[in-house]
Coordinates of N, CA, C and O in Angstrom, one line a residue:
Q29 N 7.0 -8.9 -13.7 CA 6.2 -9.3 -14.7 C 5.6 -10.8 -14.9 O 6.3 -11.6 -14.7
V30 N 4.3 -10.6 -15.3 CA 3.6 -12.1 -15.4 C 3.1 -12.1 -16.9 O 2.5 -11.1 -17.4
Q31 N 3.5 -13.2 -17.5 CA 3.1 -13.6 -18.7 C 1.8 -14.6 -18.8 O 1.9 -15.4 -18.1
L32 N 0.6 -14.3 -19.4 CA -0.5 -15.1 -19.4 C -0.5 -15.7 -21.1 O -0.4 -14.9 -22.0
V33 N -0.5 -16.9 -21.3 CA -0.8 -17.6 -22.5 C -1.8 -18.5 -22.6 O -2.0 -19.4 -22.0
E34 N -3.0 -17.9 -23.3 CA -4.0 -18.7 -23.6 C -4.1 -19.8 -24.6 O -3.3 -19.4 -25.6
S35 N -4.9 -21.0 -24.6 CA -4.8 -21.8 -25.8 C -6.1 -22.5 -25.6 O -6.7 -22.6 -24.7
G36 N -6.4 -23.2 -26.8 CA -7.6 -23.8 -26.8 C -9.0 -23.5 -27.5 O -9.8 -24.1 -27.8
G37 N -8.7 -22.2 -28.0 CA -9.7 -21.6 -28.6 C -9.7 -22.4 -30.1 O -9.1 -23.3 -30.6
G38 N -11.0 -22.0 -30.9 CA -11.0 -22.6 -32.3 C -12.6 -22.5 -32.6 O -13.4 -21.6 -31.9
L39 N -12.8 -23.4 -33.6 CA -14.2 -23.2 -34.2 C -14.8 -24.5 -33.5 O -14.6 -25.6 -33.8
V40 N -16.3 -24.4 -33.3 CA -17.2 -25.3 -32.7 C -18.4 -25.0 -33.3 O -18.8 -24.0 -33.4
Q41 N -19.4 -26.4 -33.3 CA -20.7 -26.3 -33.8 C -21.4 -25.8 -32.4 O -21.1 -26.2 -31.4
R42 N -22.5 -25.2 -32.7 CA -23.4 -24.6 -31.6 C -23.9 -26.3 -30.8 O -24.1 -27.3 -31.5
G43 N -23.9 -26.2 -29.5 CA -23.7 -27.4 -28.6 C -22.6 -28.2 -28.4 O -22.6 -29.1 -27.6
G44 N -21.7 -27.8 -28.9 CA -20.5 -28.5 -28.7 C -19.7 -27.8 -27.4 O -20.1 -27.1 -26.6
S45 N -18.5 -28.5 -27.3 CA -17.5 -28.1 -26.0 C -16.3 -27.7 -26.6 O -15.7 -28.2 -27.4
L46 N -15.8 -26.7 -25.5 CA -14.3 -26.5 -25.7 C -13.7 -26.4 -24.2 O -14.5 -26.2 -23.4
T47 N -12.2 -26.6 -24.3 CA -11.5 -26.3 -23.0 C -10.6 -25.3 -23.2 O -9.9 -25.5 -24.1
L48 N -10.7 -24.2 -22.5 CA -9.4 -23.3 -22.8 C -8.5 -23.4 -21.6 O -8.9 -23.8 -20.3
S49 N -7.3 -23.0 -21.8 CA -6.1 -23.2 -20.9 C -5.4 -21.7 -21.0 O -5.4 -21.1 -21.9
C50 N -5.0 -21.4 -19.7 CA -4.3 -20.3 -19.5 C -3.3 -20.5 -18.7 O -3.3 -20.9 -17.4
A51 N -1.8 -20.5 -19.3 CA -0.7 -20.8 -18.3 C 0.0 -19.4 -17.9 O 0.3 -18.5 -18.7
A52 N 0.5 -19.3 -16.6 CA 0.7 -18.2 -15.9 C 2.3 -18.4 -15.9 O 2.7 -19.4 -15.5
S53 N 3.2 -17.4 -16.1 CA 4.6 -17.4 -15.8 C 5.2 -16.5 -15.7 O 4.6 -15.3 -15.7
G54 N 6.4 -16.2 -15.1 CA 7.1 -15.1 -14.7 C 6.9 -14.9 -13.2 O 6.9 -15.8 -12.6
R55 N 6.9 -13.5 -12.7 CA 6.7 -13.3 -11.4 C 5.5 -13.3 -10.7 O 5.0 -12.1 -10.5
I56 N 5.0 -14.4 -10.7 CA 3.6 -14.7 -10.5 C 3.4 -14.6 -8.9 O 4.4 -14.8 -7.9
F57 N 2.2 -13.8 -8.5 CA 2.1 -13.6 -6.9 C 2.2 -14.7 -6.1 O 1.7 -15.9 -6.7
S58 N 2.2 -14.8 -5.0 CA 2.1 -15.8 -4.0 C 0.6 -16.4 -4.0 O 0.3 -17.6 -3.7
S59 N -0.1 -15.4 -3.8 CA -1.7 -15.6 -3.7 C -2.4 -14.9 -4.9 O -2.2 -13.6 -4.8
Y60 N -3.1 -15.5 -5.8 CA -3.7 -14.8 -6.9 C -4.7 -15.3 -7.5 O -4.9 -16.6 -7.6
A61 N -5.8 -14.5 -7.9 CA -7.1 -14.8 -8.5 C -6.8 -14.9 -9.7 O -6.2 -14.1 -10.3
M62 N -7.6 -15.7 -10.4 CA -7.5 -15.8 -12.1 C -9.0 -15.8 -12.6 O -10.1 -16.3 -11.8
A63 N -9.2 -15.3 -13.7 CA -10.4 -15.1 -14.3 C -10.5 -15.1 -15.9 O -9.3 -15.0 -16.5
W64 N -11.7 -15.4 -16.6 CA -11.8 -15.4 -18.0 C -12.8 -14.2 -18.1 O -13.9 -14.1 -17.6
F65 N -12.5 -13.4 -19.1 CA -13.3 -12.3 -20.0 C -13.4 -12.8 -21.2 O -12.8 -13.5 -21.8
R66 N -14.3 -12.1 -22.0 CA -14.5 -12.2 -23.3 C -15.1 -11.1 -24.0 O -15.7 -10.1 -23.2
Q67 N -14.7 -10.7 -25.2 CA -15.1 -9.5 -25.8 C -15.7 -9.9 -27.3 O -14.6 -10.6 -28.1
A68 N -16.8 -9.9 -27.7 CA -17.5 -10.0 -28.9 C -17.2 -8.9 -29.6 O -17.2 -7.8 -29.2
P69 N -17.3 -9.1 -31.2 CA -17.1 -7.8 -31.9 C -18.2 -6.7 -31.7 O -19.3 -7.0 -31.5
G70 N -17.6 -5.4 -31.5 CA -18.7 -4.4 -31.3 C -19.2 -4.3 -29.7 O -20.0 -3.4 -29.4
K71 N -18.7 -5.1 -28.9 CA -19.3 -5.1 -27.6 C -17.9 -4.9 -26.6 O -16.9 -5.0 -26.7
E72 N -18.4 -4.6 -25.2 CA -17.3 -4.5 -24.2 C -16.9 -5.5 -23.7 O -17.5 -6.7 -23.7
R73 N -15.6 -5.6 -23.0 CA -15.3 -6.9 -22.5 C -16.1 -7.0 -21.4 O -16.2 -6.2 -20.7
E74 N -16.4 -8.5 -21.1 CA -17.3 -8.7 -20.1 C -16.7 -10.0 -19.4 O -16.0 -10.7 -19.8
F75 N -17.1 -10.0 -18.1 CA -16.6 -11.0 -17.1 C -17.4 -12.4 -17.6 O -18.5 -12.3 -17.7
V76 N -16.6 -13.4 -17.5 CA -17.1 -14.8 -17.7 C -17.2 -15.8 -16.6 O -18.1 -16.2 -16.3
A77 N -16.0 -16.0 -15.8 CA -15.7 -17.0 -14.9 C -14.7 -16.4 -14.2 O -13.5 -16.0 -14.7
G78 N -14.4 -16.4 -12.6 CA -13.4 -16.3 -12.0 C -13.3 -17.5 -10.8 O -14.2 -18.2 -10.6
I79 N -12.2 -17.6 -10.3 CA -11.6 -18.4 -9.4 C -10.7 -18.1 -8.4 O -9.9 -17.3 -8.8
S80 N -10.9 -18.4 -7.2 CA -10.1 -17.6 -6.2 C -8.7 -18.4 -6.1 O -8.3 -19.4 -6.7
W81 N -7.8 -17.9 -5.2 CA -6.5 -18.3 -5.1 C -6.3 -19.7 -5.0 O -5.5 -20.3 -5.5
N82 N -7.2 -20.4 -4.2 CA -7.0 -21.8 -3.9 C -7.9 -22.9 -4.5 O -8.2 -23.9 -4.2
G83 N -8.8 -22.1 -5.3 CA -10.0 -22.7 -6.1 C -11.1 -23.2 -5.3 O -12.1 -23.7 -5.7
G84 N -11.1 -22.6 -3.9 CA -12.3 -23.0 -3.2 C -13.4 -22.0 -3.5 O -14.6 -22.4 -3.1
D85 N -13.4 -20.9 -4.3 CA -14.5 -20.2 -4.5 C -14.3 -19.9 -6.1 O -13.5 -19.6 -6.8
T86 N -15.8 -20.1 -6.6 CA -15.8 -19.5 -8.2 C -17.1 -18.7 -8.2 O -18.1 -18.6 -7.4
D87 N -17.1 -18.0 -9.2 CA -18.0 -17.2 -9.8 C -18.3 -16.9 -11.1 O -17.4 -17.3 -11.8
F88 N -19.5 -17.0 -11.7 CA -19.9 -17.0 -13.2 C -21.1 -15.9 -13.4 O -21.7 -15.7 -12.7
A89 N -20.7 -15.5 -14.8 CA -21.7 -14.6 -15.3 C -23.0 -15.5 -15.5 O -23.0 -16.7 -15.6
D90 N -24.0 -14.9 -15.3 CA -25.4 -15.4 -15.5 C -25.4 -16.2 -16.8 O -26.2 -17.5 -16.8
S91 N -24.9 -15.6 -17.8 CA -25.0 -16.1 -19.2 C -24.6 -17.5 -19.6 O -24.6 -18.2 -20.2
V92 N -23.5 -17.9 -18.5 CA -22.8 -19.2 -18.5 C -22.9 -20.1 -17.4 O -22.5 -21.2 -17.7
K93 N -23.8 -19.6 -16.4 CA -23.9 -20.5 -15.4 C -24.7 -21.8 -15.8 O -25.5 -21.9 -16.6
G94 N -24.0 -23.0 -15.2 CA -24.5 -24.3 -15.8 C -24.0 -24.7 -16.8 O -24.1 -26.0 -17.2
R95 N -23.2 -24.2 -17.7 CA -22.7 -24.4 -19.0 C -21.2 -24.5 -18.8 O -20.6 -25.3 -19.3
F96 N -20.6 -23.6 -18.0 CA -19.0 -23.3 -18.0 C -18.7 -23.7 -16.7 O -19.5 -23.5 -15.9
T97 N -17.5 -24.2 -16.5 CA -16.8 -24.4 -15.4 C -15.5 -23.8 -15.4 O -14.6 -24.1 -16.4
I98 N -15.1 -23.4 -14.1 CA -13.4 -23.1 -14.0 C -12.8 -23.7 -13.2 O -13.4 -24.0 -12.1
S99 N -11.6 -24.1 -13.5 CA -10.7 -24.7 -12.4 C -9.4 -24.3 -12.4 O -8.8 -23.6 -13.6
R100 N -8.6 -24.6 -11.6 CA -7.0 -24.2 -11.6 C -6.2 -25.4 -11.2 O -6.5 -26.2 -10.2
D101 N -4.9 -25.3 -11.5 CA -4.0 -26.3 -11.1 C -2.8 -25.4 -10.6 O -1.9 -24.9 -11.3
N102 N -2.6 -25.0 -9.5 CA -1.6 -24.2 -8.9 C -0.2 -24.6 -9.2 O 0.8 -24.0 -9.4
A103 N 0.0 -25.7 -9.2 CA 1.2 -26.6 -9.4 C 1.8 -26.2 -11.0 O 2.9 -26.1 -11.1
K104 N 0.7 -26.1 -11.7 CA 1.0 -25.6 -13.1 C 0.8 -24.2 -13.5 O 1.1 -23.7 -14.5
T105 N 0.4 -23.6 -12.4 CA 0.1 -22.2 -12.6 C -0.9 -22.0 -13.8 O -0.7 -21.0 -14.6
T106 N -1.9 -22.9 -13.9 CA -2.7 -22.9 -15.0 C -4.1 -22.7 -14.5 O -4.5 -23.6 -13.5
V107 N -5.0 -22.0 -15.5 CA -6.5 -22.0 -15.0 C -7.0 -22.4 -16.4 O -6.6 -22.3 -17.5
Y108 N -8.2 -23.1 -16.1 CA -8.8 -23.9 -17.2 C -10.5 -23.3 -17.3 O -10.8 -23.1 -16.4
L109 N -10.9 -23.2 -18.6 CA -12.3 -22.7 -18.6 C -13.0 -24.1 -19.6 O -12.7 -24.0 -20.8
Q110 N -13.8 -24.8 -18.8 CA -14.5 -25.9 -19.8 C -15.8 -25.1 -20.1 O -16.6 -24.9 -19.2
M111 N -16.1 -25.2 -21.3 CA -17.3 -24.7 -22.0 C -18.0 -25.8 -22.6 O -17.6 -26.6 -23.7
N112 N -19.2 -25.9 -22.2 CA -20.3 -26.8 -22.8 C -21.5 -26.3 -23.4 O -21.8 -25.1 -23.0
S113 N -22.2 -26.9 -24.2 CA -23.6 -26.4 -24.7 C -23.2 -25.1 -25.2 O -24.0 -24.2 -24.9
L114 N -22.3 -25.0 -26.1 CA -22.0 -23.7 -26.6 C -23.0 -23.2 -27.5 O -23.7 -24.0 -28.0
K115 N -23.1 -21.8 -27.4 CA -24.1 -21.0 -28.2 C -23.5 -20.0 -29.0 O -22.5 -19.8 -28.9
T116 N -24.0 -19.7 -30.2 CA -23.7 -18.7 -31.0 C -23.1 -17.4 -30.4 O -22.1 -16.9 -30.7
E117 N -23.8 -17.2 -29.3 CA -23.6 -15.7 -28.7 C -22.4 -15.9 -27.6 O -22.0 -15.0 -27.1
D118 N -21.7 -17.1 -27.7 CA -20.8 -17.3 -26.9 C -19.3 -17.0 -27.8 O -18.2 -17.1 -27.1
T119 N -19.5 -16.6 -29.0 CA -18.4 -16.2 -30.1 C -17.9 -15.1 -29.3 O -18.6 -14.0 -29.2
A120 N -16.6 -15.1 -29.3 CA -15.9 -14.0 -28.6 C -14.3 -14.3 -28.6 O -13.9 -15.4 -28.7
V121 N -13.5 -13.2 -28.4 CA -12.2 -13.5 -28.1 C -12.1 -13.6 -26.5 O -12.8 -12.8 -25.7
Y122 N -11.4 -14.6 -25.9 CA -11.6 -15.1 -24.6 C -10.2 -14.8 -23.9 O -9.2 -15.3 -24.6
Y123 N -10.2 -13.9 -22.9 CA -9.1 -13.4 -22.2 C -9.0 -14.1 -20.9 O -9.7 -13.9 -20.0
C124 N -7.7 -14.2 -20.6 CA -7.4 -14.8 -19.0 C -6.8 -13.5 -18.5 O -6.1 -12.8 -19.0
A125 N -6.9 -13.4 -17.1 CA -6.5 -12.5 -16.4 C -6.0 -13.0 -15.0 O -6.8 -14.1 -14.4
V126 N -5.2 -12.2 -14.5 CA -4.5 -12.7 -13.1 C -4.6 -11.4 -12.2 O -4.4 -10.0 -12.5
T127 N -5.0 -11.6 -10.8 CA -4.8 -10.3 -10.2 C -4.3 -10.7 -8.6 O -4.6 -11.8 -8.2
N128 N -3.6 -10.1 -8.0 CA -2.9 -10.2 -6.6 C -3.9 -10.0 -5.9 O -4.3 -9.1 -5.1
A129 N -4.9 -11.1 -5.5 CA -5.8 -11.1 -4.5 C -6.2 -12.6 -4.2 O -5.9 -13.6 -5.0
I130 N -7.0 -12.7 -3.1 CA -7.1 -14.2 -2.8 C -8.7 -14.5 -3.1 O -8.8 -15.8 -3.5
G131 N -9.4 -13.7 -3.3 CA -10.8 -14.0 -3.6 C -11.0 -13.8 -5.0 O -10.1 -13.2 -5.6
V132 N -12.2 -14.2 -5.4 CA -12.6 -14.0 -6.9 C -12.9 -12.5 -7.2 O -13.4 -11.6 -6.4
V133 N -12.1 -12.1 -8.4 CA -12.3 -10.8 -8.8 C -13.0 -10.8 -10.2 O -12.4 -11.1 -11.0
T134 N -14.1 -10.1 -10.2 CA -14.9 -10.0 -11.6 C -14.8 -8.7 -11.9 O -15.4 -8.6 -13.3
S135 N -14.1 -7.7 -11.7 CA -14.0 -6.5 -12.5 C -13.0 -6.5 -13.5 O -12.0 -7.4 -13.4
L136 N -12.9 -5.6 -14.3 CA -12.0 -5.4 -15.5 C -10.6 -5.0 -14.7 O -9.6 -4.9 -15.7
N137 N -10.4 -4.6 -13.7 CA -9.3 -3.9 -12.9 C -8.6 -5.3 -12.5 O -8.2 -5.4 -11.4
Q138 N -7.9 -5.9 -13.5 CA -7.1 -7.0 -13.2 C -5.4 -6.5 -13.5 O -5.4 -5.5 -14.1
D139 N -4.8 -7.2 -12.6 CA -3.2 -6.9 -12.8 C -2.6 -7.3 -14.4 O -1.8 -6.5 -14.6
Y140 N -2.9 -8.3 -14.6 CA -2.3 -8.7 -16.0 C -3.3 -9.6 -17.1 O -4.3 -10.2 -16.4
W141 N -3.3 -9.3 -18.1 CA -4.0 -9.9 -19.1 C -3.2 -10.9 -20.1 O -2.0 -10.5 -20.7
G142 N -3.8 -11.8 -20.7 CA -3.2 -12.5 -21.7 C -3.6 -11.8 -23.0 O -4.5 -10.8 -23.1
Q143 N -3.3 -12.3 -24.1 CA -3.5 -11.9 -25.7 C -4.8 -12.2 -26.1 O -5.2 -11.5 -27.0
G144 N -5.2 -13.3 -25.6 CA -6.8 -13.5 -26.1 C -6.7 -14.9 -26.7 O -5.5 -15.2 -27.7
T145 N -7.7 -15.7 -27.0 CA -8.0 -17.0 -27.9 C -9.2 -16.7 -28.5 O -10.4 -16.6 -27.6
Q146 N -9.6 -16.9 -29.8 CA -10.5 -16.6 -30.4 C -11.5 -17.9 -30.2 O -11.0 -19.0 -30.3
V147 N -12.9 -17.8 -29.9 CA -13.7 -18.8 -29.9 C -14.9 -18.7 -30.7 O -15.3 -17.7 -30.6
T148 N -15.1 -19.6 -31.8 CA -16.2 -19.2 -32.6 C -17.3 -20.4 -32.6 O -16.9 -21.6 -33.1
V149 N -18.6 -20.1 -32.2 CA -19.5 -21.1 -32.3 C -20.4 -21.1 -33.7 O -21.2 -20.0 -33.8
S150 N -20.4 -21.9 -34.4 CA -21.2 -21.8 -35.5 C -22.5 -22.4 -35.4 O -22.7 -23.3 -34.7
S151 N -23.4 -22.0 -36.2 CA -24.8 -22.4 -36.2 C -25.2 -23.5 -37.1 O -26.1 -24.4 -37.2

């Protein structure tokens, strides 16, 4: 079993920045991809950003390209999501996910999910 704990969410003004963290623990895979998803009220959960097992490959949703970056520290089994130039439409619960895979996995078919952290962008 793998546990994922997100942190760093909160309230920020439009144009501001936040950094989310997700720490993995438990029986983590030897090689695992990590990703961030989000779900706004009344909407489906959607892919935001993903990173390959060694950090060599990343992918982003079109809506966040150029504003968000994803990185990981395998020594700490932690993934980060740096969010800049935040927009009100970025308001959502952000979820971290882990998959037993080498490359970036953008689908909802992830092996483990965190509980989520709320990000609210005010105008």
